[in-house]
PDB file of C-alpha atoms in Angstrom:
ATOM      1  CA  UNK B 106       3.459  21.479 -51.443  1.00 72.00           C
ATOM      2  CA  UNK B 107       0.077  20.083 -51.459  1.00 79.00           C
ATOM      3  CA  UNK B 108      -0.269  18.037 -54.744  1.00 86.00           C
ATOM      4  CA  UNK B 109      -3.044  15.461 -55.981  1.00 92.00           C
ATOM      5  CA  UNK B 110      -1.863  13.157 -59.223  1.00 94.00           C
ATOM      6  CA  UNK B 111      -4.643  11.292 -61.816  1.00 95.00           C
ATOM      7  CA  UNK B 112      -2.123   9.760 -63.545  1.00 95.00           C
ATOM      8  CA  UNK B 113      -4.155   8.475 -66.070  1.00 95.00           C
ATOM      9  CA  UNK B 114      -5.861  11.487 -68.712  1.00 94.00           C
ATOM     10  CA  UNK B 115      -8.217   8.467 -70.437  1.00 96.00           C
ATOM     11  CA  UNK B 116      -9.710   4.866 -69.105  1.00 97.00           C
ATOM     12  CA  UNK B 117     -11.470   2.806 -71.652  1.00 97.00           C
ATOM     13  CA  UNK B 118     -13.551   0.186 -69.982  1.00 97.00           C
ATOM     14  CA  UNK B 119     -16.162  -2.669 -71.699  1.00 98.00           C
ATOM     15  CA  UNK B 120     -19.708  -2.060 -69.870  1.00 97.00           C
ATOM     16  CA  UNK B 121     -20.313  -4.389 -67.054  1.00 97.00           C
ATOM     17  CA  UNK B 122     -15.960  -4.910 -66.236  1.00 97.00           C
ATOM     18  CA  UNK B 123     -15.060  -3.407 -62.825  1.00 97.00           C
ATOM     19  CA  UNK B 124     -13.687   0.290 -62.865  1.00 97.00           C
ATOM     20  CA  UNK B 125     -10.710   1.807 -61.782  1.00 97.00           C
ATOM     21  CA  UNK B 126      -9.851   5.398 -61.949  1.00 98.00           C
ATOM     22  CA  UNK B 127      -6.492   6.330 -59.895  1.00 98.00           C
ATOM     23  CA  UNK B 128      -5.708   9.000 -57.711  1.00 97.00           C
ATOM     24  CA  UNK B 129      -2.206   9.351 -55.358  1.00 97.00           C
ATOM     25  CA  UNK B 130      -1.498  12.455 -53.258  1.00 94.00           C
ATOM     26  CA  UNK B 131       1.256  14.412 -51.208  1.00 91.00           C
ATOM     27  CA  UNK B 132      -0.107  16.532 -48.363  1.00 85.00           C
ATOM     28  CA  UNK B 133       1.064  17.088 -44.928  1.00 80.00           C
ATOM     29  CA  UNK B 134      -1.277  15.915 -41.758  1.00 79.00           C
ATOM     30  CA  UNK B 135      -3.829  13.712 -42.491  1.00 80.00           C
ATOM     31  CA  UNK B 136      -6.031  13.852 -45.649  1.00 85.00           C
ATOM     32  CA  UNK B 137      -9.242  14.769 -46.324  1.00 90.00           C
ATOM     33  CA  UNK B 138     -10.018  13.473 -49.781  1.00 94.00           C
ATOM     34  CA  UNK B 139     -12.758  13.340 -52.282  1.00 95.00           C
ATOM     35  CA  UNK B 140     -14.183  12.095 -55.711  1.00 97.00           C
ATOM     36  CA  UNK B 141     -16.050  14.041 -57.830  1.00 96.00           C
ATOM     37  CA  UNK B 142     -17.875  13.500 -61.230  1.00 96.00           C
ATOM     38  CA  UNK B 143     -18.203  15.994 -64.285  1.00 93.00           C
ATOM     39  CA  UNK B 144     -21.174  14.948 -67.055  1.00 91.00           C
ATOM     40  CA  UNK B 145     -20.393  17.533 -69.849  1.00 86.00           C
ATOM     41  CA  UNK B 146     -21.904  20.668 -69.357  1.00 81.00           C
ATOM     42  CA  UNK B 147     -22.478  20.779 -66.087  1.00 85.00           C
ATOM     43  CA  UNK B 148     -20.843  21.353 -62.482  1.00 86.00           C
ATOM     44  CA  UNK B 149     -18.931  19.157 -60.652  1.00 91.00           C
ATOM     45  CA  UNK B 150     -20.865  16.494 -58.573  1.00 93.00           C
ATOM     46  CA  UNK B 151     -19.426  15.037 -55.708  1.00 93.00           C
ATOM     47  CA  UNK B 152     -19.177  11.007 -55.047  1.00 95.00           C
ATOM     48  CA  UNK B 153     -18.182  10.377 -51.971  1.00 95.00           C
ATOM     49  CA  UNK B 154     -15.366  11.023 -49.449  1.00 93.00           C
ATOM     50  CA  UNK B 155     -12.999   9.733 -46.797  1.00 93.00           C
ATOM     51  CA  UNK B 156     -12.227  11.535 -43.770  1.00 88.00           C
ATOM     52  CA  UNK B 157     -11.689   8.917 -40.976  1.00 84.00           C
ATOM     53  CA  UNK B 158     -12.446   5.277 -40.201  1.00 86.00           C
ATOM     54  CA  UNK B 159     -12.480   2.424 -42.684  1.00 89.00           C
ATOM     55  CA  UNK B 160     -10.655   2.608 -45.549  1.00 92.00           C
ATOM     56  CA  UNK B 161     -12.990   1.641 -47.911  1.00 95.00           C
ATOM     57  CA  UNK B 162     -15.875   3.819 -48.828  1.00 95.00           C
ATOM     58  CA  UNK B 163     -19.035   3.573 -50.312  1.00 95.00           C
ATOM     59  CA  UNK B 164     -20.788   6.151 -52.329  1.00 93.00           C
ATOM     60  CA  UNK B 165     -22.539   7.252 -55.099  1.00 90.00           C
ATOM     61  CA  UNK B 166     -24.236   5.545 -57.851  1.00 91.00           C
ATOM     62  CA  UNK B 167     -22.427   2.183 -56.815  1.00 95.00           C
ATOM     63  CA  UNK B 168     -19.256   3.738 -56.460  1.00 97.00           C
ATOM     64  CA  UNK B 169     -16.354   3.086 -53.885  1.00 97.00           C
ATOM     65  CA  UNK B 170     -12.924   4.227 -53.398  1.00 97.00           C
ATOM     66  CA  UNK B 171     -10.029   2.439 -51.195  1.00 96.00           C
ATOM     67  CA  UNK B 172      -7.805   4.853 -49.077  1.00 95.00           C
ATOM     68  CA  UNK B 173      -4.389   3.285 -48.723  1.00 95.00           C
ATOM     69  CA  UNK B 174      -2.374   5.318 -46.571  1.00 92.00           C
ATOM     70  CA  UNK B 175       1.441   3.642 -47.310  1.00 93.00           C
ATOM     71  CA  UNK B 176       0.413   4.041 -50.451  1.00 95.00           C
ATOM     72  CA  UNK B 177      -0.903   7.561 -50.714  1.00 94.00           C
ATOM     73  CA  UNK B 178      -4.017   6.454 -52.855  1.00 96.00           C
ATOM     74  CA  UNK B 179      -7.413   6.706 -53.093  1.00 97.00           C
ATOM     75  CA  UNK B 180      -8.392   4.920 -56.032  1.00 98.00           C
ATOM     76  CA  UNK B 181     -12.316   5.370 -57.534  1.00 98.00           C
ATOM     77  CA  UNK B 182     -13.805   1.374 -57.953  1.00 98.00           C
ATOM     78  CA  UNK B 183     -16.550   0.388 -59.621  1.00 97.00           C
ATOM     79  CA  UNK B 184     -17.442  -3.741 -59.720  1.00 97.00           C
ATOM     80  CA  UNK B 185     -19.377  -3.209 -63.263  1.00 97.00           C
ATOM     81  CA  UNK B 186     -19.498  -0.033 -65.528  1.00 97.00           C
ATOM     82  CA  UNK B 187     -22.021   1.606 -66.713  1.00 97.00           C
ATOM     83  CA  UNK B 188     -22.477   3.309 -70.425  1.00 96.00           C
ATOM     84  CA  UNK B 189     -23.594   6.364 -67.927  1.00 95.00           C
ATOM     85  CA  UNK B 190     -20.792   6.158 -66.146  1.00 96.00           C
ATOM     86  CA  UNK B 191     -19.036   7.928 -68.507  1.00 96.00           C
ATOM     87  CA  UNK B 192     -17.334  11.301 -68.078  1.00 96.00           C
ATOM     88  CA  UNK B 193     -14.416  13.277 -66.278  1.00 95.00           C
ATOM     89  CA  UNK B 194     -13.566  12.479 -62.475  1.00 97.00           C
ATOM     90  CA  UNK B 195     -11.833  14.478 -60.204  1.00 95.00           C
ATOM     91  CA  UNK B 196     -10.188  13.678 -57.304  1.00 96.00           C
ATOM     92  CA  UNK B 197      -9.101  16.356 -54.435  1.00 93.00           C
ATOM     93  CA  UNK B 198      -7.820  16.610 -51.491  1.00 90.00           C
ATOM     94  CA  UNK B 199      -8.391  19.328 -48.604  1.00 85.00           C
ATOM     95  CA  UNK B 200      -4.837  20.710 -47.363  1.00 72.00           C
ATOM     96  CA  UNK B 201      -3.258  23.228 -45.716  1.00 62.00           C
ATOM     97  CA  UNK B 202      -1.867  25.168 -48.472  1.00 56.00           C
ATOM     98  CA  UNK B 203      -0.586  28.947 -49.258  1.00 54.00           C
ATOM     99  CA  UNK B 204      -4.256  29.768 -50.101  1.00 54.00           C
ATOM    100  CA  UNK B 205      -5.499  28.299 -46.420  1.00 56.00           C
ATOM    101  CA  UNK B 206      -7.520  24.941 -45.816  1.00 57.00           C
ATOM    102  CA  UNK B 207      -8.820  24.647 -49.218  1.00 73.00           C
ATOM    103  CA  UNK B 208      -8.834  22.170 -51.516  1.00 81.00           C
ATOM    104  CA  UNK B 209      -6.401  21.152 -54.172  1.00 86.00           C
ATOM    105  CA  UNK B 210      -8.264  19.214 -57.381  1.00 89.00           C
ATOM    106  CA  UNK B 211      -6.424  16.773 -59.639  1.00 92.00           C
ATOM    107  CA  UNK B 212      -6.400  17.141 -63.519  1.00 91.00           C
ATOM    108  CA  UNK B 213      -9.354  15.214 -63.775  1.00 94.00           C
ATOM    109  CA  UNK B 214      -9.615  11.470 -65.881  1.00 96.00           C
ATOM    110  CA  UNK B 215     -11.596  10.953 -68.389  1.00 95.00           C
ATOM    111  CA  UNK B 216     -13.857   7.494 -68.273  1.00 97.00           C
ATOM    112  CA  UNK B 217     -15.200   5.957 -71.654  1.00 97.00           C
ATOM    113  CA  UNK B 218     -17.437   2.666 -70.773  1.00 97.00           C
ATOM    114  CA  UNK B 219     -18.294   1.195 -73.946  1.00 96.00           C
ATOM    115  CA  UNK B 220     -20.772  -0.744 -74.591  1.00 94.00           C
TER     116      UNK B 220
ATOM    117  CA  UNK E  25     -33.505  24.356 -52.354  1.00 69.00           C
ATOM    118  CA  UNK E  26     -31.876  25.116 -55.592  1.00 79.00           C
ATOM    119  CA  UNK E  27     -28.235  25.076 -54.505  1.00 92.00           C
ATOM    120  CA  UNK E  28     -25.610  26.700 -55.518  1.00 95.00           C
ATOM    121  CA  UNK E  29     -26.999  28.869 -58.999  1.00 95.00           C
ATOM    122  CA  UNK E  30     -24.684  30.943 -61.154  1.00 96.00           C
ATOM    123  CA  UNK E  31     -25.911  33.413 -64.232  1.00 95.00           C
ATOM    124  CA  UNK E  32     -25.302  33.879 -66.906  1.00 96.00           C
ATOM    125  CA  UNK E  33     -24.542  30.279 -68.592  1.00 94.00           C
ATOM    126  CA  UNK E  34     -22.925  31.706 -71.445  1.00 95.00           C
ATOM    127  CA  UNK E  35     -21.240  35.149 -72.275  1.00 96.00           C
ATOM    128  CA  UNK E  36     -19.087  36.801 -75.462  1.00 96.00           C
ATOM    129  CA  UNK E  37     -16.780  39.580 -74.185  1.00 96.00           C
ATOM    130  CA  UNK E  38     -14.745  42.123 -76.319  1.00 96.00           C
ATOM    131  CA  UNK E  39     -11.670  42.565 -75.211  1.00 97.00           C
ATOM    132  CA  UNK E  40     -11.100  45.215 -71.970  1.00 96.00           C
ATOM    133  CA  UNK E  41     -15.002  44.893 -71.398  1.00 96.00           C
ATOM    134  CA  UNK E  42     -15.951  44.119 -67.903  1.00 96.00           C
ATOM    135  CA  UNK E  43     -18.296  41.721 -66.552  1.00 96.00           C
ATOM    136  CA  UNK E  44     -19.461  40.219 -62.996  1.00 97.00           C
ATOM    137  CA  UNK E  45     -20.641  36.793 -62.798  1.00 97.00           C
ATOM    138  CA  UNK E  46     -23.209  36.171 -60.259  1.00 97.00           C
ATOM    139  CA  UNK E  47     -23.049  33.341 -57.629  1.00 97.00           C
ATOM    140  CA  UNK E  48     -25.860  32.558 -54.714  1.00 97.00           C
ATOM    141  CA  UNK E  49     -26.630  29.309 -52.951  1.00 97.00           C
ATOM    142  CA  UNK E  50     -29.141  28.838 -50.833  1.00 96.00           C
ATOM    143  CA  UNK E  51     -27.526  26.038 -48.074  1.00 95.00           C
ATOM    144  CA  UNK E  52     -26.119  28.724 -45.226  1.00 94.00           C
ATOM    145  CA  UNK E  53     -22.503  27.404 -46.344  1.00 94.00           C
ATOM    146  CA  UNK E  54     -19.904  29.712 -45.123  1.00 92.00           C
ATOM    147  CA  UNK E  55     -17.544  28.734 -47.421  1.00 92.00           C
ATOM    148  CA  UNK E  56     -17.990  29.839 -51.046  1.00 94.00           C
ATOM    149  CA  UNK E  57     -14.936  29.422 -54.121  1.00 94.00           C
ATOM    150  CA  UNK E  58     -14.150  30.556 -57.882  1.00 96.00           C
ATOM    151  CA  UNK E  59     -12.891  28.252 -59.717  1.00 95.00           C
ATOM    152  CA  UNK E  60     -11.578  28.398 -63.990  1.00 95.00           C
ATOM    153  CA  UNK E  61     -11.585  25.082 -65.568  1.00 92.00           C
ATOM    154  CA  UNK E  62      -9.684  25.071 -68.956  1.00 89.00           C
ATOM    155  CA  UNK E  63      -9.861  22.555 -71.457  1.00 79.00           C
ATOM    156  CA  UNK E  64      -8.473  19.872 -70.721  1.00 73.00           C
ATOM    157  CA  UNK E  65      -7.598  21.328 -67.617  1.00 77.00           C
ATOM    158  CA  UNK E  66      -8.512  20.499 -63.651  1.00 82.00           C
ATOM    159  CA  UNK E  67      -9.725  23.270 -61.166  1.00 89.00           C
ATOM    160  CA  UNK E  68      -8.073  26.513 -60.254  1.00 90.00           C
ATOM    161  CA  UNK E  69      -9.111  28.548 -57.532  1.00 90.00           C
ATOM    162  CA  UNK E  70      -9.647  32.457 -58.140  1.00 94.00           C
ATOM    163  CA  UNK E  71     -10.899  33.224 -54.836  1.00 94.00           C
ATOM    164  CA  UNK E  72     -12.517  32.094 -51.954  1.00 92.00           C
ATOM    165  CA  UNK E  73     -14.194  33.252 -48.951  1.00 93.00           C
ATOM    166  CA  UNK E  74     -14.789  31.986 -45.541  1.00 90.00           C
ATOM    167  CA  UNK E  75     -17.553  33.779 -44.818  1.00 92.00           C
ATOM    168  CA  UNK E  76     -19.536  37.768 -44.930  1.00 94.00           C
ATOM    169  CA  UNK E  77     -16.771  40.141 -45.292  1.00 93.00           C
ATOM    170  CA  UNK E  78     -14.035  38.018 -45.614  1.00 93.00           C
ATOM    171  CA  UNK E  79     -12.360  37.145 -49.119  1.00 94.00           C
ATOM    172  CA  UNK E  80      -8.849  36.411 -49.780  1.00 91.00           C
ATOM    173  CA  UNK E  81      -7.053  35.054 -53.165  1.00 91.00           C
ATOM    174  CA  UNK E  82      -6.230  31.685 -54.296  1.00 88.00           C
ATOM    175  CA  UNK E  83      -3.394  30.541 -56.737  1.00 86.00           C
ATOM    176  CA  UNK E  84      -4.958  32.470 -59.997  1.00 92.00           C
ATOM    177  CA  UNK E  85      -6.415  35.797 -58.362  1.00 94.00           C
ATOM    178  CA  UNK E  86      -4.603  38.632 -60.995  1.00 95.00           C
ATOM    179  CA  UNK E  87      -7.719  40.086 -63.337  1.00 95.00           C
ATOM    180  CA  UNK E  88     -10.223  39.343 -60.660  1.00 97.00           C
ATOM    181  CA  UNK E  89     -12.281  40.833 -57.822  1.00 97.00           C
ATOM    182  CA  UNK E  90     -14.551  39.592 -55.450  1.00 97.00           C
ATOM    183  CA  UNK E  91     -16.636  40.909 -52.894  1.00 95.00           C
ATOM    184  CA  UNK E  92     -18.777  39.078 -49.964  1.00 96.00           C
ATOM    185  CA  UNK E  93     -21.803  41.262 -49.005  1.00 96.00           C
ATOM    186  CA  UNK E  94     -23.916  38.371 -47.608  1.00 96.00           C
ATOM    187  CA  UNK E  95     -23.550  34.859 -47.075  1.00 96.00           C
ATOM    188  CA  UNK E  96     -25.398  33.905 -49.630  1.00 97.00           C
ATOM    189  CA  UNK E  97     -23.981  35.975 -52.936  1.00 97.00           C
ATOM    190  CA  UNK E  98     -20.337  35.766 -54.190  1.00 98.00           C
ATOM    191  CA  UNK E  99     -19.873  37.578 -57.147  1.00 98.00           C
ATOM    192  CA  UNK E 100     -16.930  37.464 -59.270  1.00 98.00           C
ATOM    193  CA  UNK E 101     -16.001  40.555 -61.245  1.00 97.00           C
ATOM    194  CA  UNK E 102     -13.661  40.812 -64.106  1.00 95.00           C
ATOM    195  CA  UNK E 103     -12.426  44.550 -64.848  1.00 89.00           C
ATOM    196  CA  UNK E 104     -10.753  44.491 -68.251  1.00 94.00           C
ATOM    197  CA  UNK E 105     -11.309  41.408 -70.169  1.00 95.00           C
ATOM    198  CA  UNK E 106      -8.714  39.619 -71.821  1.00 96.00           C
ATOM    199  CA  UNK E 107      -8.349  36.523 -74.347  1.00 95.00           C
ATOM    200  CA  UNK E 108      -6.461  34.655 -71.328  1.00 95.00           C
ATOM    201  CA  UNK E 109      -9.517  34.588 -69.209  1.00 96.00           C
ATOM    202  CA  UNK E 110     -11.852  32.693 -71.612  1.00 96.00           C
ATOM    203  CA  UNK E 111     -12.619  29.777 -69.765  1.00 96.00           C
ATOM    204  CA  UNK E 112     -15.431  28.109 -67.531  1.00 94.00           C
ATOM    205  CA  UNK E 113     -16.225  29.286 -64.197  1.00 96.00           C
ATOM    206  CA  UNK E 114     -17.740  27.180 -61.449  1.00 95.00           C
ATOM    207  CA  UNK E 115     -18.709  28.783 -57.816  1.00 96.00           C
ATOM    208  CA  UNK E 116     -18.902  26.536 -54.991  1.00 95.00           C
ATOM    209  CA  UNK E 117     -19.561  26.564 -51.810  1.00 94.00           C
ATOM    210  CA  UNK E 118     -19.135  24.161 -48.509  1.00 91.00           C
ATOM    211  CA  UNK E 119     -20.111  24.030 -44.810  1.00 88.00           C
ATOM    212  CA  UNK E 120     -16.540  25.078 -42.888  1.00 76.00           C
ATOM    213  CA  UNK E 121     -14.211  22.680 -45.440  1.00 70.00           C
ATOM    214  CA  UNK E 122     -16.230  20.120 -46.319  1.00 79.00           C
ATOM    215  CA  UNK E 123     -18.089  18.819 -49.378  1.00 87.00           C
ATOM    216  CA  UNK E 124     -18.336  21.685 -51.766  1.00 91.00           C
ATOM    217  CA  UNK E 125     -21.398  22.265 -53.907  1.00 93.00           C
ATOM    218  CA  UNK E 126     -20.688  23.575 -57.380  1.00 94.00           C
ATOM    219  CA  UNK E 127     -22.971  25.616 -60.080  1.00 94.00           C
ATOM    220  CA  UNK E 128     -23.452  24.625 -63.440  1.00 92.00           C
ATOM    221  CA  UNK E 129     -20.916  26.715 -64.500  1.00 94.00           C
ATOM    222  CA  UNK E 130     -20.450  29.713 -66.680  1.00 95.00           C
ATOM    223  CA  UNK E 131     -19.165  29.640 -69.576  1.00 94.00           C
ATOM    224  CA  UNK E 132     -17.104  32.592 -71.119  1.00 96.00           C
ATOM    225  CA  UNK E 133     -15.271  33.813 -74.295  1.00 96.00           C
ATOM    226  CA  UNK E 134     -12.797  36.351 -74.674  1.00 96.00           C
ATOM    227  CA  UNK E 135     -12.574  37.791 -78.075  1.00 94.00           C
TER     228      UNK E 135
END
């Protein structure tokens, strides 16, 4: 089964240290995979993806995430944290699953950068 | 372009009342999705639909109906209202299966 892991629920992080928020996944073929970022109150926003190419992307508001395929991860970087930074990140993955090509979210981290 | 827009924000239910949230975007995606986010929880999808006239279920679809007129409307309806369904619902929507778009959400209680 298609399956996306955040195994971290909290990361606490001093403003201006580098960022990482960690994401591993299990899902047959070869990934699509996404970040996205949740302010309170509102929808989900999405950072940036990988679909092909080099493994390290660049997206969002200075964010980057490295795709390590031996690994299974696509961990969310930052080099230095911002105070509005903070709030819930999702990662996902599109698979193949019972439901179709769809996409399958993990439980979400929550970031605290503090100043 | 406004995106993907969902009304109402909030809503109270009694219990066995029914309701239909609404969902539009405005970005010819093809792809639109229900989603419940409980506290402290991720996403689950409700539904989903890959395009006019075509919806099918996704891994929490009991309680719910959708229906896909038009490309751009998804509305999700909820027939008798329970205290399990009080939650936050987010519509999305992508082009084919890739980046999805969400609403702001609405937000809804059960009592």
């Amino acid at each position: 089964a298609q399956s996306v892991a955040q195994p971290e629920d909290q990361v606490n992080v001093a403003e201006g240290n580098p960022l990482t928020v960690k994401c591993t996944y299990s899902v047959s073929g070869n990934p699509y995979l996404f970040w996205y970022v949740q302010y309170p109150n509102r929808g989900l926003q999405f950072l940036l993806k990988y679909i092909t190419g080099d493994n390290l992307v660049k997206g969002s508001y200075g964010f980057e995430a490295e795709f390590n395929k031996s690994q299974t991860s696509f961990h969310l970087k930052k080099p230095s944290a911002l105070v509005s930074d903070s709030a819930l990140y999702f990662c996902a993955v599109r698979a193949l699953d019972n439901y179709g090509q769809n996409f399958v979210f993990g439980p979400g981290t929550r970031l605290s950068v503090l100043p | 372009n406004a995106g993907v827009t969902q009304t109402p924000k909030f809503r109270i239910l009694k219990i066995g009342q029914s309701m239909t949230l609404q969902c539009t975007q405005d970005m010819n995606h093809n792809y639109m999705y229900w989603y419940r986010q409980d506290p402290g929880m991720g996403l689950k999808l409700i539904y989903y639909s890959v395009g006019a006239g075509i919806t099918d279920k996704g891994e929490v679809p009991n309680g719910y109906n959708v229906s896909r007129s038009t490309t751009e409307d998804f509305p999700l309806r909820l027939e008798l209202a329970a205290p399990s369904q009080t939650s936050v619902y987010f519509c999305a929507s992508s082009l084919h299966t890739d980046t999805q778009y969400f609403g702001p959400g609405t937000r809804l209680t059960v009592l």
